[in-house]
Tab-separated table of C-alpha atoms and ligand atoms in Angstrom:
chain	number	residue	atom	x	y	z
Q	76	MET	CA	-7.602	-21.382	15.316
Q	77	ASN	CA	-10.305	-18.802	14.732
Q	78	ALA	CA	-11.566	-17.300	11.323
Q	79	PHE	CA	-8.819	-14.769	11.110
Q	80	SER	CA	-5.622	-16.610	12.392
Q	81	ARG	CA	-4.644	-18.369	9.334
Q	82	ARG	CA	-1.957	-16.636	7.264
Q	83	GLY	CA	-2.931	-14.333	4.304
Q	84	ALA	CA	-6.166	-13.426	6.427
Q	85	CYS	CA	-6.383	-9.834	7.807
Q	86	PRO	CA	-5.339	-10.000	11.356
Q	87	ALA	CA	-7.688	-7.802	13.312
Q	88	LEU	CA	-7.189	-6.870	16.549
Q	89	SER	CA	-9.700	-9.296	17.910
Q	90	ALA	CA	-7.884	-11.684	15.310
Q	91	PRO	CA	-4.371	-11.915	15.865
Q	92	MET	CA	-2.513	-13.692	13.100
Q	93	GLN	CA	0.303	-16.455	13.889
Q	94	THR	CA	3.851	-14.905	12.623
Q	95	GLY	CA	7.639	-16.038	12.774
Q	96	ASP	CA	7.765	-14.037	15.766
Q	97	GLY	CA	4.479	-14.210	17.493
Q	98	LEU	CA	1.490	-12.929	17.078
Q	99	LEU	CA	0.658	-9.884	15.235
Q	100	VAL	CA	-2.578	-7.408	15.331
Q	101	ARG	CA	-3.666	-4.958	12.946
Q	102	LEU	CA	-5.600	-2.025	13.630
Q	103	ASN	CA	-6.885	1.035	11.507
Q	104	PRO	CA	-8.369	4.136	13.843
Q	105	VAL	CA	-12.004	4.827	12.714
Q	106	THR	CA	-10.746	8.503	12.364
Q	107	GLY	CA	-7.666	7.232	10.386
Q	108	GLY	CA	-5.599	8.834	13.008
Q	109	LEU	CA	-4.357	9.204	16.512
Q	110	ALA	CA	-3.480	12.119	18.742
Q	111	PRO	CA	0.416	12.164	19.549
Q	112	ASN	CA	-0.448	11.157	23.308
Q	113	LEU	CA	-2.500	8.293	21.906
Q	114	LEU	CA	0.336	6.913	19.948
Q	115	ILE	CA	2.668	7.419	22.589
Q	116	ARG	CA	0.190	5.240	25.157
Q	117	LEU	CA	-0.290	2.647	22.207
Q	118	GLY	CA	3.577	2.618	21.663
Q	119	GLU	CA	3.867	1.671	25.038
Q	120	SER	CA	1.229	-1.049	25.173
Q	121	ALA	CA	3.410	-2.412	22.361
Q	122	LEU	CA	6.656	-2.354	23.920
Q	123	ARG	CA	4.760	-3.930	27.177
Q	124	HIS	CA	2.555	-6.431	25.313
Q	125	GLY	CA	4.644	-7.115	22.110
Q	126	ASN	CA	8.034	-7.740	21.013
Q	127	GLY	CA	8.593	-3.787	20.214
Q	128	ILE	CA	8.095	-3.687	16.545
Q	129	MET	CA	5.343	-1.384	15.168
Q	130	GLU	CA	4.583	-1.457	11.629
Q	131	VAL	CA	2.835	0.763	9.039
Q	132	THR	CA	1.480	-1.397	6.017
Q	133	ALA	CA	1.708	-0.353	2.283
Q	134	ARG	CA	-1.994	0.452	2.814
Q	135	GLY	CA	-1.325	2.701	6.030
Q	136	SER	CA	-2.502	-0.086	8.585
Q	137	LEU	CA	-0.478	-0.196	11.696
Q	138	GLN	CA	0.472	-3.655	13.500
Q	139	ILE	CA	1.874	-4.769	16.386
Q	140	ARG	CA	4.002	-7.725	16.276
Q	141	GLY	CA	5.228	-10.430	19.139
Q	142	LEU	CA	2.445	-11.052	20.829
Q	143	THR	CA	0.988	-14.140	22.750
Q	144	ALA	CA	-2.228	-14.995	23.070
Q	145	GLU	CA	-3.024	-13.576	26.601
Q	146	SER	CA	-0.897	-10.211	25.971
Q	147	ALA	CA	-3.145	-9.824	22.590
Q	148	ARG	CA	-5.766	-9.911	24.759
Q	149	LEU	CA	-4.354	-7.237	27.330
Q	150	LEU	CA	-3.352	-5.168	24.409
Q	151	ALA	CA	-7.013	-4.913	22.931
Q	152	ALA	CA	-8.422	-4.208	26.422
Q	153	GLU	CA	-5.409	-1.263	26.593
Q	154	VAL	CA	-6.502	0.089	23.163
Q	155	ASP	CA	-10.100	-0.109	24.487
Q	156	VAL	CA	-9.737	1.916	27.522
Q	157	LEU	CA	-7.275	4.359	25.502
Q	158	GLY	CA	-10.981	5.006	23.943
Q	159	ILE	CA	-9.209	4.294	20.716
Q	160	ALA	CA	-12.242	3.134	18.382
Q	161	VAL	CA	-10.703	0.704	15.428
Q	162	ARG	CA	-12.305	-0.261	12.240
Q	163	SER	CA	-14.422	-3.177	11.871
Q	164	GLY	CA	-16.448	-4.915	9.044
Q	165	VAL	CA	-15.526	-3.795	5.414
Q	166	PRO	CA	-12.523	-1.785	4.982
Q	167	VAL	CA	-13.995	1.380	3.130
Q	168	GLU	CA	-11.088	3.314	2.696
Q	169	THR	CA	-10.415	7.328	2.430
Q	170	GLY	CA	-7.033	9.037	1.477
Q	171	PRO	CA	-4.711	10.089	4.644
Q	172	LEU	CA	-5.916	13.704	3.789
Q	173	ALA	CA	-9.701	13.446	3.380
Q	174	GLY	CA	-11.755	16.216	4.024
Q	175	ILE	CA	-8.793	18.986	4.748
Q	176	ASP	CA	-6.766	18.717	1.445
Q	177	PRO	CA	-7.865	21.898	-0.953
Q	178	GLN	CA	-7.027	20.264	-3.706
Q	179	GLU	CA	-9.307	17.263	-3.415
Q	180	VAL	CA	-12.085	16.918	-5.672
Q	181	ALA	CA	-14.705	16.299	-2.993
Q	182	ASP	CA	-14.416	15.148	0.928
Q	183	PRO	CA	-14.805	11.215	0.302
Q	184	ARG	CA	-15.920	10.668	4.115
Q	185	PRO	CA	-19.845	11.407	3.729
Q	186	LEU	CA	-19.919	8.685	0.886
Q	187	ALA	CA	-17.664	6.359	2.822
Q	188	GLU	CA	-20.064	6.602	5.271
Q	189	ARG	CA	-23.253	5.731	3.483
Q	190	ILE	CA	-21.206	2.812	2.234
Q	191	ARG	CA	-20.608	1.482	5.317
Q	192	THR	CA	-23.763	1.982	6.454
Q	193	ALA	CA	-25.349	0.312	3.420
Q	194	ILE	CA	-22.889	-2.686	3.645
Q	195	GLU	CA	-23.868	-3.215	7.216
Q	196	GLU	CA	-27.767	-2.834	6.261
Q	197	ALA	CA	-27.370	-5.577	3.226
Q	198	GLY	CA	-25.838	-8.040	5.895
Q	199	LEU	CA	-22.609	-8.268	3.638
Q	200	THR	CA	-20.183	-7.758	6.354
Q	201	GLY	CA	-19.834	-11.755	7.570
Q	202	ARG	CA	-20.426	-12.956	4.077
Q	203	LEU	CA	-16.982	-11.319	2.391
Q	204	GLY	CA	-13.650	-12.360	2.733
Q	205	PRO	CA	-11.253	-10.574	4.959
Q	206	LYS	CA	-9.669	-9.213	2.321
Q	207	VAL	CA	-12.639	-7.586	0.141
Q	208	SER	CA	-11.879	-3.648	0.255
Q	209	VAL	CA	-13.800	-0.559	-1.193
Q	210	VAL	CA	-11.686	2.781	-1.881
Q	211	VAL	CA	-13.376	6.139	-1.909
Q	212	ASP	CA	-10.931	8.666	-3.060
Q	213	GLY	CA	-11.359	12.527	-3.115
Q	214	GLY	CA	-8.493	12.914	-5.176
Q	215	GLY	CA	-6.328	15.548	-4.337
Q	216	GLN	CA	-2.264	15.792	-3.180
Q	217	LEU	CA	-2.344	12.247	-1.870
Q	218	THR	CA	-4.357	10.007	-3.898
Q	219	MET	CA	-5.452	6.422	-3.188
Q	220	ASP	CA	-3.998	5.200	-6.662
Q	221	THR	CA	-1.245	2.748	-5.328
Q	222	VAL	CA	-3.904	0.900	-3.393
Q	223	ALA	CA	-6.039	-2.019	-4.537
Q	224	ALA	CA	-9.609	-2.390	-3.843
Q	225	ASP	CA	-12.333	-4.383	-5.195
Q	226	VAL	CA	-14.672	-1.350	-5.689
Q	227	ARG	CA	-12.978	1.941	-6.177
Q	228	LEU	CA	-14.531	5.467	-6.430
Q	229	ARG	CA	-12.499	8.225	-7.527
Q	230	ALA	CA	-14.230	11.425	-7.691
Q	231	VAL	CA	-14.300	13.677	-10.780
Q	232	ARG	CA	-15.842	17.188	-11.617
Q	233	ALA	CA	-18.292	17.521	-14.383
Q	234	GLY	CA	-20.180	20.486	-15.382
Q	235	GLY	CA	-19.559	21.869	-11.881
Q	236	ASP	CA	-21.341	18.958	-9.986
Q	237	THR	CA	-19.018	15.671	-8.357
Q	238	PHE	CA	-19.443	12.471	-9.824
Q	239	TRP	CA	-17.591	9.283	-8.766
Q	240	SER	CA	-15.849	6.985	-11.430
Q	241	VAL	CA	-16.545	3.476	-10.278
Q	242	SER	CA	-14.222	0.868	-10.854
Q	243	VAL	CA	-13.394	-2.514	-10.128
Q	244	ALA	CA	-10.726	-4.959	-8.935
Q	245	GLY	CA	-7.282	-3.462	-8.838
Q	246	ASP	CA	-5.531	0.178	-8.317
Q	247	ALA	CA	-5.801	3.039	-10.149
Q	248	ARG	CA	-4.270	1.618	-12.964
Q	249	SER	CA	-5.307	-1.685	-13.470
Q	250	ALA	CA	-8.740	-1.340	-12.240
Q	251	LYS	CA	-11.726	-1.761	-14.492
Q	252	PRO	CA	-14.167	1.204	-14.865
Q	253	LEU	CA	-17.779	0.582	-14.840
Q	254	ALA	CA	-19.446	4.033	-14.931
Q	255	THR	CA	-19.383	7.553	-13.545
Q	256	VAL	CA	-22.262	8.751	-11.750
Q	257	ASP	CA	-23.663	10.436	-8.464
Q	258	ALA	CA	-22.924	9.317	-4.973
Q	259	GLY	CA	-26.051	7.756	-4.373
Q	260	ALA	CA	-25.515	5.562	-7.717
Q	261	ALA	CA	-21.792	4.947	-6.741
Q	262	ARG	CA	-23.015	3.661	-3.707
Q	263	ASP	CA	-25.621	1.415	-4.810
Q	264	ILE	CA	-23.272	-0.130	-7.598
Q	265	ALA	CA	-20.375	-0.725	-5.080
Q	266	VAL	CA	-23.111	-2.655	-2.545
Q	267	ALA	CA	-24.365	-4.649	-5.449
Q	268	ALA	CA	-21.248	-5.484	-6.540
Q	269	LEU	CA	-20.325	-6.734	-2.967
Q	270	ARG	CA	-23.359	-8.706	-2.623
Q	271	MET	CA	-22.085	-10.470	-6.482
Q	272	VAL	CA	-18.791	-11.186	-4.300
Q	273	ALA	CA	-20.592	-12.603	-1.525
Q	274	GLU	CA	-22.713	-14.936	-3.368
Q	275	LYS	CA	-19.847	-16.238	-5.096
Q	276	GLY	CA	-18.242	-17.130	-1.702
Q	277	GLY	CA	-15.916	-16.005	1.222
Q	278	GLU	CA	-12.918	-16.539	-0.722
Q	279	ALA	CA	-14.260	-14.478	-3.784
Q	280	HIS	CA	-13.411	-10.826	-5.093
Q	281	THR	CA	-14.509	-8.516	-7.482
Q	282	ARG	CA	-11.993	-10.044	-10.069
Q	283	ASP	CA	-14.227	-13.234	-9.970
Q	284	LEU	CA	-17.277	-11.466	-11.327
Q	285	SER	CA	-18.366	-12.149	-14.821
Q	286	GLU	CA	-18.680	-10.130	-18.018
Q	287	ARG	CA	-22.131	-10.319	-17.583
Q	288	GLN	CA	-22.495	-9.174	-13.947
Q	289	LEU	CA	-20.059	-6.294	-14.704
Q	290	ALA	CA	-22.156	-5.183	-17.581
Q	291	SER	CA	-25.070	-5.271	-15.295
Q	292	LEU	CA	-23.237	-3.206	-12.750
Q	293	ALA	CA	-22.421	-0.792	-15.475
Q	294	GLY	CA	-25.671	-0.495	-16.590
Q	295	TRP	CA	-27.065	0.729	-13.401
Q	296	ARG	CA	-29.629	3.546	-13.875
Q	297	SER	CA	-28.075	6.609	-12.583
Q	298	PHE	CA	-27.854	10.007	-12.891
Q	299	ALA	CA	-24.901	10.185	-15.239
Q	300	PRO	CA	-22.685	12.883	-15.681
Q	301	PRO	CA	-24.108	15.743	-18.283
Q	302	SER	CA	-21.247	16.323	-20.491
Q	303	VAL	CA	-18.300	13.671	-21.501
Q	304	LEU	CA	-15.925	13.762	-19.150
Q	305	PRO	CA	-12.234	13.561	-19.869
Q	306	ASP	CA	-10.307	10.211	-19.760
Q	307	ILE	CA	-9.119	9.703	-16.299
Q	308	SER	CA	-7.577	6.220	-16.534
Q	309	PRO	CA	-3.593	6.236	-16.252
Q	310	THR	CA	-3.763	3.822	-19.340
Q	311	GLY	CA	-6.180	6.427	-21.630
Q	312	GLY	CA	-7.153	2.668	-22.809
Q	313	GLU	CA	-10.333	1.864	-25.119
Q	314	ILE	CA	-13.521	0.474	-23.327
Q	315	SER	CA	-14.040	-3.184	-24.521
Q	316	SER	CA	-16.662	-3.640	-27.426
Q	317	SER	CA	-20.309	-3.858	-26.657
Q	318	ARG	CA	-22.810	-5.908	-24.095
Q	319	GLY	CA	-22.319	-9.021	-25.925
Q	320	GLY	CA	-20.201	-11.144	-24.166
Q	321	SER	CA	-18.129	-8.047	-22.749
Q	322	LEU	CA	-18.562	-5.087	-20.839
Q	323	SER	CA	-20.528	-2.097	-21.783
Q	324	ALA	CA	-19.984	0.867	-19.253
Q	325	ALA	CA	-23.221	3.097	-18.809
Q	326	ASN	CA	-20.719	5.494	-19.972
Q	327	SER	CA	-19.150	4.569	-22.586
Q	328	HIS	CA	-16.524	6.978	-22.992
Q	329	ILE	CA	-15.036	5.396	-19.940
Q	330	PRO	CA	-12.238	3.695	-20.897
Q	331	THR	CA	-11.699	-0.349	-19.729
Q	332	PRO	CA	-8.419	-1.271	-19.121
Q	333	ALA	CA	-7.820	-5.353	-18.026
Q	334	ILE	CA	-8.934	-6.409	-14.549
Q	335	GLY	CA	-6.091	-6.486	-12.021
Q	336	GLU	CA	-5.047	-9.054	-9.930
Q	337	ASN	CA	-4.324	-7.726	-6.788
Q	338	GLU	CA	-5.228	-8.297	-3.467
Q	339	GLY	CA	-4.195	-8.193	0.490
Q	340	ASP	CA	-2.291	-5.580	2.713
Q	341	SER	CA	1.009	-6.689	1.499
Q	342	LEU	CA	0.152	-5.825	-2.059
Q	343	ILE	CA	2.524	-3.181	-3.394
Q	344	SER	CA	0.355	-1.700	-6.308
Q	345	PRO	CA	2.593	-1.464	-9.801
Q	346	LEU	CA	1.910	2.129	-9.648
Q	347	VAL	CA	4.363	2.051	-6.508
Q	348	GLY	CA	6.690	-0.960	-7.219
Q	349	GLU	CA	7.823	-0.948	-10.601
Q	350	MET	CA	9.867	-1.203	-12.936
Q	351	SER	CA	11.179	-0.840	-15.830
Q	352	GLY	CA	12.537	-0.006	-18.952
Q	353	ARG	CA	9.203	-0.691	-20.397
Q	354	THR	CA	8.567	2.950	-21.106
Q	355	GLU	CA	10.154	5.532	-23.094
Q	356	GLY	CA	13.749	6.328	-21.438
Q	357	GLY	CA	12.287	3.870	-18.581
Q	358	ALA	CA	10.139	6.034	-16.541
Q	359	VAL	CA	7.164	5.495	-14.817
Q	360	GLU	CA	4.486	7.817	-13.905
Q	361	ARG	CA	4.428	7.518	-10.133
Q	362	PRO	CA	1.171	9.141	-7.773
Q	363	ARG	CA	3.180	11.785	-5.370
Q	364	SER	CA	5.084	10.363	-2.438
Q	365	PRO	CA	3.551	10.856	0.947
Q	366	ILE	CA	6.756	11.762	2.509
Q	367	GLY	CA	7.386	15.744	2.616
Q	368	LEU	CA	5.005	18.591	2.955
Q	369	PHE	CA	1.397	19.300	2.119
Q	370	ASN	CA	-0.580	22.617	2.443
Q	371	VAL	CA	-3.756	21.498	4.112
Q	372	ASP	CA	-6.714	23.488	5.299
Q	373	GLU	CA	-5.508	24.430	8.705
Q	374	GLY	CA	-1.874	24.298	7.999
Q	375	THR	CA	0.642	21.758	6.936
Q	376	ALA	CA	0.890	18.246	7.308
Q	377	PHE	CA	4.503	16.459	7.586
Q	378	GLY	CA	4.861	12.876	6.067
Q	379	ILE	CA	7.675	10.659	7.287
Q	380	ALA	CA	7.690	6.897	6.298
Q	381	LEU	CA	8.885	4.180	8.260
Q	382	PRO	CA	12.065	2.405	6.755
Q	383	PHE	CA	10.457	-0.984	5.166
Q	384	GLY	CA	7.316	-0.203	7.332
Q	385	SER	CA	8.741	-1.493	10.348
Q	386	MET	CA	10.488	0.633	13.630
Q	387	PRO	CA	10.973	-0.048	17.073
Q	388	ALA	CA	8.226	0.930	19.153
Q	389	GLN	CA	10.771	3.209	21.243
Q	390	ASN	CA	11.151	5.282	18.236
Q	391	LEU	CA	7.307	5.755	17.173
Q	392	ILE	CA	6.992	7.181	21.334
Q	393	GLU	CA	9.584	9.449	20.772
Q	394	LEU	CA	8.648	10.696	17.292
Q	395	ALA	CA	5.223	11.383	19.150
Q	396	THR	CA	6.525	13.057	21.756
Q	397	LYS	CA	8.393	15.270	19.728
Q	398	ALA	CA	5.467	15.980	17.742
Q	399	ALA	CA	3.152	16.797	20.937
Q	400	GLU	CA	5.973	19.065	22.152
Q	401	LEU	CA	5.867	21.207	18.691
Q	402	GLY	CA	1.896	21.404	19.041
Q	403	SER	CA	0.864	18.202	16.733
Q	404	THR	CA	-2.634	17.999	16.847
Q	405	GLU	CA	-2.876	14.404	15.032
Q	406	ILE	CA	-0.547	11.800	13.449
Q	407	ARG	CA	-2.258	9.973	10.497
Q	408	LEU	CA	-1.454	6.589	9.265
Q	409	ALA	CA	-0.958	6.907	4.850
Q	410	PRO	CA	-0.489	4.523	2.245
Q	411	GLY	CA	3.099	3.826	1.557
Q	412	ARG	CA	3.940	2.917	5.246
Q	413	ALA	CA	4.056	6.739	6.248
Q	414	LEU	CA	2.697	9.067	9.057
Q	415	LEU	CA	1.246	12.521	8.556
Q	416	VAL	CA	1.694	14.828	11.318
Q	417	LEU	CA	-0.575	17.587	11.381
Q	418	GLY	CA	-0.798	20.844	12.784
Q	419	LEU	CA	2.476	22.014	12.722
Q	420	SER	CA	3.836	25.112	11.779
Q	421	PRO	CA	6.836	25.073	9.043
Q	422	SER	CA	9.232	25.544	11.645
Q	423	ALA	CA	8.086	23.037	13.531
Q	424	CYS	CA	7.901	20.904	10.822
Q	425	ALA	CA	11.632	21.498	9.932
Q	426	THR	CA	12.084	20.106	13.774
Q	427	LEU	CA	10.291	17.294	13.735
Q	428	GLN	CA	12.076	16.503	10.125
Q	429	SER	CA	15.211	16.597	12.016
Q	430	THR	CA	14.326	14.549	15.124
Q	431	ALA	CA	12.580	11.917	12.541
Q	432	ALA	CA	15.802	11.493	10.807
Q	433	THR	CA	17.814	10.997	13.712
Q	434	LEU	CA	15.070	8.337	14.694
Q	435	GLY	CA	15.492	6.307	11.478
Q	436	PHE	CA	12.522	7.330	9.985
Q	437	VAL	CA	12.734	8.324	6.024
Q	438	THR	CA	12.195	11.954	5.569
Q	439	SER	CA	13.161	12.093	1.996
Q	440	PRO	CA	11.208	10.742	-0.733
Q	441	ALA	CA	14.382	10.479	-2.617
Q	442	ASP	CA	15.692	7.908	0.026
Q	443	PRO	CA	16.866	5.008	-1.587
Q	444	ARG	CA	15.355	2.770	1.137
Q	445	THR	CA	11.848	3.936	-0.380
Q	446	ARG	CA	12.622	2.048	-3.705
Q	447	ILE	CA	13.458	-1.430	-1.932
Q	448	ALA	CA	10.692	-3.604	-0.785
Q	449	ALA	CA	11.395	-5.770	1.588
Q	450	CYS	CA	9.395	-8.417	4.163
Q	451	PRO	CA	10.741	-9.029	7.701
Q	452	GLY	CA	12.462	-12.156	6.815
Q	453	THR	CA	14.584	-13.871	9.397
Q	454	PRO	CA	14.436	-13.772	12.385
Q	455	ALA	CA	11.100	-12.125	12.578
Q	456	CYS	CA	9.294	-14.781	10.233
Q	457	ALA	CA	9.664	-18.170	10.733
Q	458	SER	CA	9.568	-18.890	7.146
Q	459	GLY	CA	12.021	-16.432	6.108
Q	460	ASN	CA	15.396	-17.755	4.529
Q	461	ILE	CA	17.580	-14.808	4.817
Q	462	ALA	CA	17.731	-11.500	6.727
Q	463	THR	CA	16.004	-9.065	4.526
Q	464	ARG	CA	15.906	-5.774	6.413
Q	465	THR	CA	19.936	-6.029	7.010
Q	466	ILE	CA	20.357	-6.711	3.581
Q	467	ALA	CA	17.776	-4.114	2.532
Q	468	GLU	CA	19.875	-1.555	4.541
Q	469	THR	CA	23.324	-2.500	3.539
Q	470	ILE	CA	22.118	-2.225	-0.296
Q	471	ALA	CA	20.812	1.297	0.398
Q	472	THR	CA	23.686	2.379	2.303
Q	473	GLU	CA	26.379	0.734	-0.470
Q	474	SER	CA	24.457	0.817	-3.557
Q	475	PRO	CA	22.391	4.006	-3.949
Q	476	ASP	CA	22.859	5.148	-7.094
Q	477	LEU	CA	20.960	1.507	-8.356
Q	478	LEU	CA	18.115	2.899	-6.791
Q	479	ASP	CA	16.765	5.584	-8.933
Q	480	THR	CA	12.912	6.303	-9.241
Q	481	SER	CA	12.868	3.719	-12.242
Q	482	LEU	CA	12.804	0.437	-10.405
Q	483	THR	CA	12.093	-1.790	-7.226
Q	484	LEU	CA	14.498	-3.867	-5.603
Q	485	HIS	CA	12.236	-6.670	-4.004
Q	486	ILE	CA	14.065	-8.548	-0.945
Q	487	SER	CA	11.952	-11.287	0.176
Q	488	GLY	CA	12.650	-13.906	2.724
Q	489	CYS	CA	10.831	-16.733	0.852
Q	490	ALA	CA	9.348	-17.702	-2.010
Q	491	LYS	CA	5.628	-16.098	-0.898
Q	492	GLY	CA	6.833	-12.574	-1.898
Q	493	CYS	CA	4.556	-10.883	0.890
Q	494	ALA	CA	5.956	-7.370	0.685
Q	495	HIS	CA	5.676	-7.352	-3.391
Q	496	PRO	CA	3.146	-9.601	-4.850
Q	497	GLY	CA	3.943	-8.634	-8.291
Q	498	PRO	CA	6.980	-8.574	-10.565
Q	499	ALA	CA	9.874	-6.583	-10.032
Q	500	MET	CA	13.006	-5.807	-12.305
Q	501	LEU	CA	15.346	-7.144	-9.479
Q	502	THR	CA	14.373	-9.869	-6.626
Q	503	LEU	CA	16.470	-11.234	-3.976
Q	504	VAL	CA	14.466	-14.260	-2.733
Q	505	GLY	CA	15.865	-16.596	0.281
Q	506	ASP	CA	15.612	-20.057	0.072
Q	507	GLU	CA	17.348	-23.176	0.843
Q	508	ASN	CA	20.471	-22.385	-1.369
Q	509	GLY	CA	20.648	-18.996	-0.130
Q	510	ALA	CA	19.706	-15.538	-1.563
Q	511	GLY	CA	18.813	-16.173	-5.107
Q	512	LEU	CA	18.420	-13.052	-7.710
Q	513	VAL	CA	15.212	-13.204	-9.963
Q	514	VAL	CA	15.319	-10.586	-13.095
Q	515	ASP	CA	11.779	-9.236	-13.970
Q	516	GLY	CA	10.006	-11.769	-12.166
Q	517	THR	CA	8.256	-12.693	-8.873
Q	518	ALA	CA	9.962	-14.051	-6.056
Q	519	LYS	CA	8.255	-17.130	-6.725
Q	520	ALA	CA	10.066	-17.582	-10.189
Q	521	LEU	CA	12.962	-19.847	-10.552
Q	522	PRO	CA	16.426	-17.306	-9.543
Q	523	ALA	CA	19.086	-16.736	-12.011
Q	524	GLY	CA	21.769	-17.158	-9.720
Q	525	TYR	CA	22.491	-17.538	-5.812
Q	526	ARG	CA	24.584	-15.893	-3.417
Q	527	PRO	CA	25.225	-17.017	0.099
Q	528	GLY	CA	22.345	-14.942	2.148
Q	529	TYR	CA	24.708	-12.900	4.030
Q	530	ASP	CA	26.640	-12.043	1.124
Q	531	ALA	CA	23.874	-11.042	-1.108
Q	532	ALA	CA	24.270	-7.220	-0.778
Q	533	ARG	CA	28.090	-7.580	-2.054
Q	534	GLY	CA	26.367	-9.052	-5.444
Q	535	ILE	CA	23.943	-6.365	-5.714
Q	536	ALA	CA	26.937	-4.137	-5.553
Q	537	GLY	CA	28.485	-5.556	-8.304
Q	538	ILE	CA	25.469	-4.745	-10.304
Q	539	ALA	CA	25.460	-1.371	-9.246
Q	540	ALA	CA	28.740	-1.079	-10.537
Q	541	ALA	CA	28.516	-2.310	-13.683
Q	542	ILE	CA	25.425	0.159	-14.524
Q	543	HIS	CA	27.909	3.015	-12.827
Q	544	ASP	CA	30.160	1.685	-15.600
Q	545	ALA	CA	27.518	1.366	-18.344
Q	546	ARG	CA	24.931	3.623	-18.347
Q	547	HIS	CA	24.066	5.967	-21.151
Q	548	GLN	CA	23.349	9.773	-20.829
Q	549	GLY	CA	20.401	10.198	-18.912
Q	550	GLU	CA	19.633	6.261	-18.910
Q	551	THR	CA	17.705	5.329	-15.846
Q	552	ALA	CA	18.837	2.422	-13.777
Q	553	ALA	CA	15.985	0.245	-14.926
Q	554	ALA	CA	16.815	0.853	-18.978
Q	555	CYS	CA	20.407	0.108	-18.646
Q	556	LEU	CA	19.530	-3.263	-16.522
Q	557	THR	CA	17.370	-4.362	-19.432
Q	558	ARG	CA	19.810	-3.555	-21.762
Q	559	LEU	CA	22.356	-5.274	-20.141
Q	560	GLY	CA	19.621	-8.459	-20.310
Q	561	ALA	CA	18.453	-10.949	-17.437
Q	562	SER	CA	21.643	-13.258	-17.825
Q	563	GLY	CA	24.500	-10.497	-17.934
Q	564	ILE	CA	22.837	-9.397	-14.576
Q	565	ALA	CA	22.792	-12.538	-12.931
Q	566	ASP	CA	26.775	-13.302	-14.002
Q	567	LEU	CA	26.857	-9.826	-12.383
Q	568	TYR	CA	25.733	-11.011	-9.043
Q	569	ARG	CA	27.127	-14.098	-8.754
Q	570	ARG	CA	30.937	-12.933	-9.350
Q	571	ASN	CA	32.940	-11.749	-6.452
Q	572	GLN	CA	32.121	-15.053	-4.502
H	3	LIG	S1	7.745	-13.414	2.471
H	3	LIG	FE1	8.657	-12.912	4.340
H	3	LIG	S2	7.212	-12.287	5.243
H	3	LIG	FE2	5.776	-13.524	3.952
H	3	LIG	S3	6.448	-15.520	4.742
H	3	LIG	FE3	7.959	-15.237	3.586
H	3	LIG	S4	9.906	-14.844	5.224
H	3	LIG	FE4	7.737	-14.565	5.905
């Protein structure tokens, strides 16, 4: 076993991870995308060497499943022959429309490259854990708000110049702001934070840094913006007091919410995943879905998603073949288990949308499948106790009304909760008793009721029917569920045995 082959680590192309259906590799093209013909060749390699399943993760990484040690080596060699340069080292991620979005505040790629170089020069790559990451977000139509990172930099404009808001440990909602500074200082703070993490050991993240360390990062000598910036925090929270035991930001008008606890590629941010009737009317502000049409510098980007992040390689090949026929120049991977097809005319986008829908891709942000987080479950994962994806498809087909934008349903093959580590309004979790229902909790919580795994969708249909009958006008599904209460929901789930 190498350093990356344990569960929970990052299964790079050179270090596959063992799963229930063989080895899994993850690869991120350095350019963020692939020409359609390269995606076709890669799909053919996946068919030749894996079990024919390809995935795009919540963070926008490409995964190939079902490999053996030997076939993983052959796959890596073929990727090499194809000339696909894959990312190595500490991930420094930019948005899927970076550099081509007319609405972005700044192109994040030059700063991302400076940070990659600085990390290498500081000798940090081998000293940081495989899940430590940096996000450099230029803003625009598709932000990186839902992607958690150890260090996040977000472009902001002030006085006609670009500055970078630096925060640590979380997604856009949960990360702890440090300072808003120019690009050079942003790079320095990012590398200094990673150096502090490295000194704490290979399992550490920025969430493990002390208040004193955060204060020293926030006080980094820098060129600060000339005027007070607007509050860019999703929460608009207050900064936490002074240097005496708590963080004092270099720019003290920057708000400071609590540090989040997010990690891993499997993570779906609360911005994506939640929930829950806690806000007025049950509504939750969400970033824009990657599914749909986006104006970009040289035309249109067309976004589609893989249902639950997974698709047979043959379907990806057919999609890429059609995209190439229609004139696509590149297919980018995007957070939210999505693909962005570039270089198409509006009419070609319409044609490809029809093809994608026929192949089973998600082509509408309103598709109920986007409201379900489901891990591979059985039979793909040896730890799984229920057929998560089959249950998810049945629920999406039979109970779409339940899945409005107010809530996420999480279906987990076991208590590990890979697809959605945070709490969800409804979680189905497989264990030795069948499919347990957790209300407003995580997959690790004690289920309030059970049904046999094969029959779980019927229990959810019972809940959906009750919501249909009990909902007030304008009330969201999440708000209605909150009103029904946990024990009432569990009772509905158990009925119709
Ligand atoms: S949560 Fe799903 S994918 Fe993760 S270990 Fe359990 S069954 Fe496997």
